[in-house]
Coordinates of C-alpha atoms and ligand atoms in Angstrom, one line a residue:
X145 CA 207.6 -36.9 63.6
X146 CA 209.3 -40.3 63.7
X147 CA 208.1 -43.0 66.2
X148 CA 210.3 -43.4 69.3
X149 CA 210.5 -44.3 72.9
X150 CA 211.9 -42.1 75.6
X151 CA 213.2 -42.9 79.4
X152 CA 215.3 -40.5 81.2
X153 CA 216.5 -43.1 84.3
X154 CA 218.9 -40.6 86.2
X155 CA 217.8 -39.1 88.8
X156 CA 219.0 -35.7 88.5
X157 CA 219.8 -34.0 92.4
X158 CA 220.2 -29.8 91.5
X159 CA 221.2 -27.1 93.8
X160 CA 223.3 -25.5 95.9
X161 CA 225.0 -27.9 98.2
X162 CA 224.1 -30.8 97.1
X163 CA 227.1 -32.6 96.8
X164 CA 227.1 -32.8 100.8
X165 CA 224.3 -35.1 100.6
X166 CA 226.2 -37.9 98.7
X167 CA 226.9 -40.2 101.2
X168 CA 223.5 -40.7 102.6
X169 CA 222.3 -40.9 98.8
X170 CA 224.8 -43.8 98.2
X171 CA 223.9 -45.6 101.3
X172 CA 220.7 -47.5 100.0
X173 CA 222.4 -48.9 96.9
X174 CA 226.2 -49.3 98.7
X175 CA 228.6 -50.3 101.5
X176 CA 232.0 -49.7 99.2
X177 CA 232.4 -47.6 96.4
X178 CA 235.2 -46.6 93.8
X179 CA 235.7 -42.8 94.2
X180 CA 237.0 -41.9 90.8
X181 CA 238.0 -38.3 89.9
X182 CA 240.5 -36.5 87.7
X183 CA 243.4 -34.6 88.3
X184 CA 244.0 -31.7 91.0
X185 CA 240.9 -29.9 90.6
X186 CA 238.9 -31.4 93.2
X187 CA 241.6 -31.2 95.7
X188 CA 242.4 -27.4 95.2
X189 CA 238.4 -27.1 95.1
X190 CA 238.1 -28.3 98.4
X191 CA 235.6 -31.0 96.7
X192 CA 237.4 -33.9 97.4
X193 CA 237.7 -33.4 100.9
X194 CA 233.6 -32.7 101.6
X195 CA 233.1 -35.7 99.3
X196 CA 235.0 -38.1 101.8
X197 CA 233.7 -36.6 104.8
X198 CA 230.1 -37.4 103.7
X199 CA 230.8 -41.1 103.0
X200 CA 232.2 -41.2 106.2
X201 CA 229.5 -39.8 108.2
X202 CA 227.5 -42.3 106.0
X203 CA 229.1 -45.0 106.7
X204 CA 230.1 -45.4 103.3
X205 CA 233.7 -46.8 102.7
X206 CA 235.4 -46.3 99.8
X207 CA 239.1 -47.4 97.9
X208 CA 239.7 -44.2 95.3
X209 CA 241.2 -44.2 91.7
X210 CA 242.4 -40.6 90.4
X211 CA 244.4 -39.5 87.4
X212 CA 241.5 -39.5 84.6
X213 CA 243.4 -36.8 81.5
X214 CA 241.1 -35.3 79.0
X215 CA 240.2 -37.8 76.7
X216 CA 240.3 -40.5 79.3
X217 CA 242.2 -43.7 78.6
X218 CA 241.4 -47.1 78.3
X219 CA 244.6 -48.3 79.9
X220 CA 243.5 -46.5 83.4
X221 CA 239.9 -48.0 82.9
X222 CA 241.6 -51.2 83.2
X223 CA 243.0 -50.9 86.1
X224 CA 239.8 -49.4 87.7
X225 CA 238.1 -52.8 86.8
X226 CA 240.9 -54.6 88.6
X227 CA 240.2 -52.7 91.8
X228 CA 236.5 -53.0 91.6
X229 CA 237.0 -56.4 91.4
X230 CA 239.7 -57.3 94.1
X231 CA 237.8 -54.9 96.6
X232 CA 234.7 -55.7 95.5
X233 CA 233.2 -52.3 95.0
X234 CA 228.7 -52.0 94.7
X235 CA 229.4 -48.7 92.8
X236 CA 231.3 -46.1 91.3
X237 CA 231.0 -42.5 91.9
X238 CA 232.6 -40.5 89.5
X239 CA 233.3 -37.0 91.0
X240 CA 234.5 -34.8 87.6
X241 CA 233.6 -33.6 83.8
X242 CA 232.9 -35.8 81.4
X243 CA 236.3 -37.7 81.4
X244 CA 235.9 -39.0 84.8
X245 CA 232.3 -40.1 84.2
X246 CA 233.0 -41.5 80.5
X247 CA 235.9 -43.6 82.3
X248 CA 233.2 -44.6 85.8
X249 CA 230.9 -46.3 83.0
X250 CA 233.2 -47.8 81.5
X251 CA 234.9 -49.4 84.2
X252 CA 231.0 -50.3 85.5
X253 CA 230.8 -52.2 82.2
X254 CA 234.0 -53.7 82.2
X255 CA 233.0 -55.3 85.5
X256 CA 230.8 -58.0 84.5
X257 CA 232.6 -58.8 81.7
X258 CA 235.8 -61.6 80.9
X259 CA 236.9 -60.0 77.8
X260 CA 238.9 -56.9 77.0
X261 CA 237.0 -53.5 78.0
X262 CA 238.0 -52.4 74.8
X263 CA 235.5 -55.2 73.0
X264 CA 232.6 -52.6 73.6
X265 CA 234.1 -49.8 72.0
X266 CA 235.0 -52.1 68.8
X267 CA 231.7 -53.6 68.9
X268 CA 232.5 -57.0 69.5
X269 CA 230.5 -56.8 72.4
X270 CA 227.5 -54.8 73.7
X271 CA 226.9 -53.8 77.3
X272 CA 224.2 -55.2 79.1
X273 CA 225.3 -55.3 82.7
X274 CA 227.3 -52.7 84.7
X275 CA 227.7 -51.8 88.2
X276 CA 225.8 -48.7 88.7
X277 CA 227.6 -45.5 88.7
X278 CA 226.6 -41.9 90.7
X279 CA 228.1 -38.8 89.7
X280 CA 229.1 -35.1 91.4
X281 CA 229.4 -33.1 87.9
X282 CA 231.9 -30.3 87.7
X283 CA 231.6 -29.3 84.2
X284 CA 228.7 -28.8 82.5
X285 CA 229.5 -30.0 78.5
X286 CA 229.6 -33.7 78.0
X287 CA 226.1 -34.6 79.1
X288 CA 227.9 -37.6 80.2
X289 CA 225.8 -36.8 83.7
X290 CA 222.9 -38.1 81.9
X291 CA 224.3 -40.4 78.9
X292 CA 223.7 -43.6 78.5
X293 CA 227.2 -43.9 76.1
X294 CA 230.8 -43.3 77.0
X295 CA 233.8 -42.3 74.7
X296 CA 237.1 -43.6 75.0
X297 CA 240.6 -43.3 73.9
X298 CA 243.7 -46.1 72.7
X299 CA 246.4 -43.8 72.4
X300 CA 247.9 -47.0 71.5
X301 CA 246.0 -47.1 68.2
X302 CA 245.1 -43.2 68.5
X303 CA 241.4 -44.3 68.3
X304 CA 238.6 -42.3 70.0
X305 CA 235.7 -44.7 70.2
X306 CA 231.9 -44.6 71.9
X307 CA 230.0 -47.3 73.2
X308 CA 226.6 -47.1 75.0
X309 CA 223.7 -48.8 76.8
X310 CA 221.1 -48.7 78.8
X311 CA 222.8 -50.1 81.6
X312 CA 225.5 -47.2 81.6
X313 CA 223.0 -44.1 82.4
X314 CA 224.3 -43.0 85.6
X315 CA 221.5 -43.5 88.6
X316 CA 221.7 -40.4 90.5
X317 CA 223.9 -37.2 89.4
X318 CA 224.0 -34.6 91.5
X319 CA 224.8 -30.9 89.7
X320 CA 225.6 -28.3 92.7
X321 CA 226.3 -24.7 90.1
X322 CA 228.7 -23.7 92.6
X323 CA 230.8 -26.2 91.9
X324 CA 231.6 -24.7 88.4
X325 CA 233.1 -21.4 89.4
X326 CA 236.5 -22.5 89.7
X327 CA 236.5 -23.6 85.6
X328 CA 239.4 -21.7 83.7
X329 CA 237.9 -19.4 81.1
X330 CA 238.9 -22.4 78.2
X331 CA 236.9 -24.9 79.8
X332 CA 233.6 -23.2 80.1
X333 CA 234.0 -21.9 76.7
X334 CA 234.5 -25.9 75.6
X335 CA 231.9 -27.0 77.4
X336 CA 229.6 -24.1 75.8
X337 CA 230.5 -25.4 72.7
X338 CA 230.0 -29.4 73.1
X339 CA 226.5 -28.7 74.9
X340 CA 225.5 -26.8 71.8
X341 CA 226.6 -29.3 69.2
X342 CA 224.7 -31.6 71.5
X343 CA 221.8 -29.2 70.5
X344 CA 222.9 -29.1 66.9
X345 CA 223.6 -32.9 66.0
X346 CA 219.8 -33.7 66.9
X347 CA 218.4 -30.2 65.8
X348 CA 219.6 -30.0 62.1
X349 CA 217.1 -32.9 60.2
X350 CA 215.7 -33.7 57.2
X351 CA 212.2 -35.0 59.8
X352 CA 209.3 -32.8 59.2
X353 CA 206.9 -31.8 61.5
X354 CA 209.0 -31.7 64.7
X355 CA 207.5 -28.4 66.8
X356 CA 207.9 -29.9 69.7
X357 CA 211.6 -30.3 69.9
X358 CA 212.5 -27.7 67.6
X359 CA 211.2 -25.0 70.1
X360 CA 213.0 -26.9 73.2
X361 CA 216.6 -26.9 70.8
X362 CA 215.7 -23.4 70.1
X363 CA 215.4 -22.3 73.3
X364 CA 218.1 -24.2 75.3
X365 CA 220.7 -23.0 72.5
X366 CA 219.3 -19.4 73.5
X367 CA 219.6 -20.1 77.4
X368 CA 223.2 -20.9 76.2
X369 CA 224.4 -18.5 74.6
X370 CA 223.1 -15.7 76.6
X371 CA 224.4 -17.3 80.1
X372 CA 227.9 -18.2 78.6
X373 CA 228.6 -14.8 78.2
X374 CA 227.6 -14.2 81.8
X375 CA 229.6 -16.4 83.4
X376 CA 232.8 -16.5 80.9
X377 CA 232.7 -12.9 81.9
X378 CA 231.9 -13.5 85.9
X379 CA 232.1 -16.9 86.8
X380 CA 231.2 -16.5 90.3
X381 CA 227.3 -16.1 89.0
X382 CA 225.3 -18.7 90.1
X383 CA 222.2 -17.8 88.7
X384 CA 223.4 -17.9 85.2
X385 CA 225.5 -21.3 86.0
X386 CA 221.9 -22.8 86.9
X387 CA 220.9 -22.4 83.6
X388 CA 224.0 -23.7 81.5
X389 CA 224.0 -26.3 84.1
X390 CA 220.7 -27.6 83.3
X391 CA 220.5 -26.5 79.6
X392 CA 223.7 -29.0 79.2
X393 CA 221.8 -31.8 80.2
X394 CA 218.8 -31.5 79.0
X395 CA 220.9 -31.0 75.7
X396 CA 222.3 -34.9 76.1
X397 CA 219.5 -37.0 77.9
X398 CA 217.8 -37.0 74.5
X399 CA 214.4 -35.3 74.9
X400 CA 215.1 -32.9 72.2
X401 CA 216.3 -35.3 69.4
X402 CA 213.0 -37.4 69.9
X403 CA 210.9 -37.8 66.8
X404 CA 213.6 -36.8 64.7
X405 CA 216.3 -38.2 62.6
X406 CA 219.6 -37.1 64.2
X407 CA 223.1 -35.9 62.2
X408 CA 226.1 -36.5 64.6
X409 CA 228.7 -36.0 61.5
X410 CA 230.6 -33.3 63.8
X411 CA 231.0 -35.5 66.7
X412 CA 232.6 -38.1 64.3
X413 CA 234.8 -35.7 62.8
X414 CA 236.0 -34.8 65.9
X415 CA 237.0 -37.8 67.9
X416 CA 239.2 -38.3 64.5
X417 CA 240.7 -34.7 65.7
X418 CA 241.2 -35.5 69.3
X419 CA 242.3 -39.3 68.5
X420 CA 245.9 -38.2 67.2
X421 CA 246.1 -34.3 68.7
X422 CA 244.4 -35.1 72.0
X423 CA 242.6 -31.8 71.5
X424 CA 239.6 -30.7 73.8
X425 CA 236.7 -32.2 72.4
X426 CA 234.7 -28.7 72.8
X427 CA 237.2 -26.7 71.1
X428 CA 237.5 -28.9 68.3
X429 CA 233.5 -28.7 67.7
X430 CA 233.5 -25.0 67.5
X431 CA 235.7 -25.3 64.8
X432 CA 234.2 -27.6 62.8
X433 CA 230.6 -27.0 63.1
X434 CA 230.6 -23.0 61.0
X435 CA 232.3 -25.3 58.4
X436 CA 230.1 -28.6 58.7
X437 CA 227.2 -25.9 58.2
X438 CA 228.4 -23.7 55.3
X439 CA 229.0 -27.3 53.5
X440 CA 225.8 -28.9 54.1
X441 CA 223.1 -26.2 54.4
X442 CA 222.2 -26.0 50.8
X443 CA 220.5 -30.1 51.5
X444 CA 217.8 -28.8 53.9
X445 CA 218.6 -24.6 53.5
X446 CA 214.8 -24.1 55.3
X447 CA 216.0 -25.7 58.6
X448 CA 219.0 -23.1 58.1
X449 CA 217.1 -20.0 57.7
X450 CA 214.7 -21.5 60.7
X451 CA 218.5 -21.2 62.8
X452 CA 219.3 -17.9 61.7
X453 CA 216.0 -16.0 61.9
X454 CA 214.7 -18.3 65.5
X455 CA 218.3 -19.0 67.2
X456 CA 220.6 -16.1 65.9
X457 CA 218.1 -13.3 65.4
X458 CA 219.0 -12.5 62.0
X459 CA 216.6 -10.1 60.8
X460 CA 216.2 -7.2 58.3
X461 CA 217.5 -6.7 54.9
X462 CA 218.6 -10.0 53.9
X463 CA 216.8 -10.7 50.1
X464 CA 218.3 -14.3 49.7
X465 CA 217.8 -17.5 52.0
X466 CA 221.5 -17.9 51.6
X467 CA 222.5 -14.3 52.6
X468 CA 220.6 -15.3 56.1
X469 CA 222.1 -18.4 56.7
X470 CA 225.5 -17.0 55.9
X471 CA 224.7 -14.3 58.4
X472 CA 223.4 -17.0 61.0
X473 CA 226.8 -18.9 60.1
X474 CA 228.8 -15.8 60.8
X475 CA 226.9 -15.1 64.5
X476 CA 227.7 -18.4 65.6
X477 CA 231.1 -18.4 64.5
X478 CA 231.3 -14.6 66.4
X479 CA 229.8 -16.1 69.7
X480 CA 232.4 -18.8 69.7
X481 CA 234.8 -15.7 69.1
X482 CA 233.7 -14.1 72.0
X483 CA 234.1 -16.6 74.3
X484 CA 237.4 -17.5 73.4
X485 CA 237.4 -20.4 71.4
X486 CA 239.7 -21.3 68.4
X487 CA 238.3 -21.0 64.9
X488 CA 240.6 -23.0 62.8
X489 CA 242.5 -26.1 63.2
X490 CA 246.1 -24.5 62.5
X491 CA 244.7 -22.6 65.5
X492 CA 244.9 -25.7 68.0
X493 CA 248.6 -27.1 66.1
X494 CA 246.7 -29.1 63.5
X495 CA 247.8 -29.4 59.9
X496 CA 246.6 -31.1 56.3
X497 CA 249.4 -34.0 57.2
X498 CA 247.1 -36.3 58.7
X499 CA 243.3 -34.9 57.2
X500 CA 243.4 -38.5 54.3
X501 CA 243.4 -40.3 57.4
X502 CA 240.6 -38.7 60.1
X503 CA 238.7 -38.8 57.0
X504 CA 239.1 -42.4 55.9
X505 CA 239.0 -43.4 59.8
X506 CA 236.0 -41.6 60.6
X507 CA 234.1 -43.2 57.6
X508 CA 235.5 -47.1 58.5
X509 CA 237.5 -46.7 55.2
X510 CA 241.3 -46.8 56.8
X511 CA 240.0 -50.2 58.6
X512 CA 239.4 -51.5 55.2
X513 CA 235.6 -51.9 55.8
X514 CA 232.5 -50.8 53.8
X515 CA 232.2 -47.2 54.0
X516 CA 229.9 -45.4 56.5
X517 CA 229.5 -42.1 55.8
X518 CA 228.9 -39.6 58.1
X519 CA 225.7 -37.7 59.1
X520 CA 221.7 -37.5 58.9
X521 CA 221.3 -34.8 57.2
X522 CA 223.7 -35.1 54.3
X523 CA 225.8 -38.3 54.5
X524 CA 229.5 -37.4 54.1
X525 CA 231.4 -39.2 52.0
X526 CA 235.7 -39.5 53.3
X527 CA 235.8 -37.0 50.5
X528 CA 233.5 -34.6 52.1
X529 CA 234.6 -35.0 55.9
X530 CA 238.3 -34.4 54.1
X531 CA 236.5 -31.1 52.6
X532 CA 235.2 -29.8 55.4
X533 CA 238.5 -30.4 57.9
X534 CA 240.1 -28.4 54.8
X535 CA 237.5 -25.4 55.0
X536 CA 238.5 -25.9 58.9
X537 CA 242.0 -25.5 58.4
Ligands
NZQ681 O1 241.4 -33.3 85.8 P1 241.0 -32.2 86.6 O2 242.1 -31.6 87.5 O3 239.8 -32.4 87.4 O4 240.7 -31.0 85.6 C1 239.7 -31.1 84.6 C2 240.2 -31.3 83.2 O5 241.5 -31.0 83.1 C3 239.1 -29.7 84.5 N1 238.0 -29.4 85.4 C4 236.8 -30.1 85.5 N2 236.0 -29.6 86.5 C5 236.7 -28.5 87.0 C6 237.9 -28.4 86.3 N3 238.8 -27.4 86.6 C7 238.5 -26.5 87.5 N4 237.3 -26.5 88.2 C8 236.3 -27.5 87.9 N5 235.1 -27.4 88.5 O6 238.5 -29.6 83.2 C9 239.4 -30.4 82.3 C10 238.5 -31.1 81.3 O7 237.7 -32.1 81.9 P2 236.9 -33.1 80.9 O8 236.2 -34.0 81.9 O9 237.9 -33.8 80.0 O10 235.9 -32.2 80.1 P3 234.5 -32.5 79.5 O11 233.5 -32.5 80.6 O12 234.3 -31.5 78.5 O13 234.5 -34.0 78.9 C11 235.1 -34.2 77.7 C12 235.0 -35.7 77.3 O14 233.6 -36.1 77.2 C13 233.4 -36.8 76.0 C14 234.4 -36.1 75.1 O15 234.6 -36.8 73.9 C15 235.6 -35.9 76.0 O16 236.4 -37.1 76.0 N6 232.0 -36.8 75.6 C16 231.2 -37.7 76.3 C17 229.9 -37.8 76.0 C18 229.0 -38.8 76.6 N7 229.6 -39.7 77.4 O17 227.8 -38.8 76.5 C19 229.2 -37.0 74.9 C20 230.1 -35.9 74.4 O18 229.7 -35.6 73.1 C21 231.5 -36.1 74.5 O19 232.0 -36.8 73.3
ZN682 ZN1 230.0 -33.8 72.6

C-alpha cells in the first residue's frame, strides 16, 4: 500500500426530503446566493419551485443562472462569474447532475480570480480560493457531489478539460433518492456506467497489498450493478436508489483509490470523445472500458481474474486465466447491454475520421508537447489509445 493522505470535507445530507431543508442549511454561511441549475428538469420536477420556497422562508435571497447542457460550457461559466460578482453572491448552490455542479465550481473559482477561467483548465493557473459551493444532486454518476475537480468544455477549441482543488469540494450536498425517479432510462444507465469507471480507474493497479480498498471497489461495483437493474427496470424504488445514490459517491470522494496507484486512461479517452461529438460522458465509458480491458489485461492479468471471479462471479470450468477474464469482459459488457447502453462508437455516430486526433490530443501530442501517455496500469502510447478507439469502433 502506497502512502497517502485522505479528507473527505463535504458534508454529505442523505434522505428523503432533504432538499426542503436547504435554506436553513445555507443561512449560516450566506445572505445571497447563485441558484444554478440546468435545463427543464427541475421545473417539470417540481424541484425548482421547493428550492425557492426554502430560501425564502430562510431568508435567503438569491439571483439564479439556468441553462447548463451536458458537457457544460465555459462560455456560460463566464457569465456566472459576472453575476456573482456584480450582485455579490457568498455562494453557489448548484441544484443538478454533474454539469450543473462541474459549472458551480468553476464559476466559485473563477471568482477570485483576474484572469480567464479557462487559465485553470490549461494549467496556467491552479485554484486556491473559490466561493464555496452547496449542491441538491439529481443524478447519481459524476461524483461531482463530492469532487474536488471539475471538467469543462471550449466548444470553441472542442477541448474537454479538468481542473481541481481543494478549494472546489463542495461544503454540504444534499442527495434526497426521490429526487432521481424522474431520470429517463439513458441517464441512469450513464450514470451507472461513469460511477463504475469511477470504481474501475482506481481499482485496476499495478500496487500490491491493497485489501482494504479492493474489497470496498468490490463491493460498491456489486451494490451497482445489482440496484441498476432495479431501478432501470422500476425507477420509482427508493430503496434500491439509496444505494446507487451513495455507492456513486463513495465511488468519487476517493476512499477507495487510497493506497493505490490509480489508471484514469478511460476518462482521458473519453473527454477526447465528448470534446468533438458532445456525447454523454457515461455512455462513452461503457464503450470504451470492455475494450480498454481486453487491451491491457495481459500487464497485470491477476488483478483481472481477481474482477472476474470476485466482481462478475465467473466460476466453473474455465482452465486458462485468460478464458476467465474474457468471460469477466463479456459480463460486463452484457450488463451494460442490459441496461441500455451503446457498445460501439458507430453506435453513438462516431467514426475512424477523427480517432489520429483524440489520440494525439489525449496524449498532449496534437498540442506539439512531450507525450503523456495515458494510464497507471499500462501507459498508452497515441498509438495504443488510437488502438483501442479502433477495437471500440
Ligand atoms: O438539464 P436538465 O433539464 O436538468 O436535464 C439533465 C441533463 O440533460 C438531466 N437530468 C438531471 N437530473 C435529472 C434529469 N432529468 C430528469 N430528472 C432528473 N432528476 O440529465 C441530463 C444529464 O445531466 P448531466 O449533469 O450532464 O449528467 P452527469 O451527472 O452524468 O454529469 C456529466 C458531466 O460530469 C462530468 C462529465 O465529464 C460530464 O461533463 N464529470 C465530472 C466529474 C467531477 N467533477 O468529479 C467526474 C466525472 O468523471 C465526470 O467526468
Ligand atoms: Zn466519470
Amino acid at each position: 500500500m502506497l502512502n497517502f493522505e485522505f479528507s473527505a470535507p463535504t458534508k454529505l445530507v442523505f434522505g428523503r426530503d432533504t432538499h426542503k431543508q436547504i435554506g436553513e442549511r445555507l443561512k449560516p454561511y450566506a445572505k445571497k446566493v447563485l441558484l444554478h441549475y440546468g435545463g427543464q428538469s427541475i421545473k417539470k420536477s417540481g424541484l425548482y419551485d421547493q428550492v425557492v420556497a426554502s430560501l425564502k422562508a430562510s431568508g435567503v435571497s438569491f439571483v439564479e443562472l439556468g441553462g447548463v447542457v451536458p458537457n457544460p460550457r465555459v462560455s456560460l461559466v463566464r457569465e456566472g462569474v459576472a453575476i456573482c460578482r456584480k450582485e455579490n453572491v457568498d455562494l453557489i448552490l448548484a441544484v443538478g447532475g454533474g454539469s450543473v455542479i462541474d459549472s458551480a465550481k468553476t464559476i466559485a473559482i473563477g471568482h477570485y480570480y483576474d484572469g480567464d477561467v479557462w487559465d485553470f483548465f490549461t494549467g496556467k493557473a491552479v485554484p486556491t480560493k473559490a466561493l464555496p459551493v452547496a449542491t441538491i444532486l439529481t443524478l447519481p454518476a459524476a461524483g461531482s457531489e463530492v469532487s474536488d475537480s471539475s471538467v469543462i468544455s471550449d466548444d470553441a477549441n472542442q477541448q474537454k478539460l479538468s481542473c481541481g482543488g481543494e478549494c472546489m469540494s463542495p461544503i454540504i450536498s444534499v442527495m434526497n433518492p426521490e429526487l432521481f425517479m424522474t431520470l429517463p432510462k439513458n441517464q441512469i444507465a450513464n450514470g451507472v456506467a461513469d460511477m463504475m469507471s469511477h470504481i474501475f480507474e482506481r481499482y485496476f493497479t499495478n500496487t500490491l497489498q491493497t485489501d482494504v480498498t479492493d474489497g470496498l471497489c468490490e463491493t460498491l461495483l456489486k451494490t451497482i450493478m445489482k440496484n441498476a437493474l432495479i431501478v432501470i427496470d422500476d425507477p420509482k424504488n427508493y430503496d434500491a436508489w439509496c444505494e446507487v445514490g451513495f455507492a456513486g459517491s463513495l465511488a468519487h470522494n476517493n476512499l477507495v483509490g487510497l493506497g493505490r496507484e490509480q489508471d484514469w486512461a478511460c476518462h482521458m479517452m473519453e473527454h477526447e470523445l465528448s470534446a468533438i461529438y458532445d456525447i454523454a460522458h457515461g455512455a462513452g465509458l461503457a464503450i470504451l472500458t470492455p475494450n480498454w480491458m481486453k487491451y491491457v489485461y495481459k500487464t497485470n492479468i491477476g488483478m483481472f481474474v481477481q474482477f472476474a471471479t470476485n466482481v462478475m462471479g465467473v466460476e466453473g470450468s474455465f482452465r486458462t486465466p485468460d478464458a476467465i477474464v474474457l468471460e469477466g469482459i463479456a459480463r460486463l459488457s452484457e450488463f451494460f447491454n442490459k441496461m441500455g447502453l451503446p457498445a460501439t462508437l458507430r453506435d453513438v455516430g462516431i467514426d475512424e475520421k477523427n480517432l489520429d486526433l483524440m489520440a494525439k490530443k489525449s496524449t498532449g501530442v496534437a498540442y506539439g508537447q512531450t507525450e503523456s501517455p495515458l494510464g497507471g496500469l499500462k501507459p498508452l502510447a497515441w498509438q495504443d489509445v488510437k488502438e483501442i478507439m479502433k477495437l471500440s469502433l
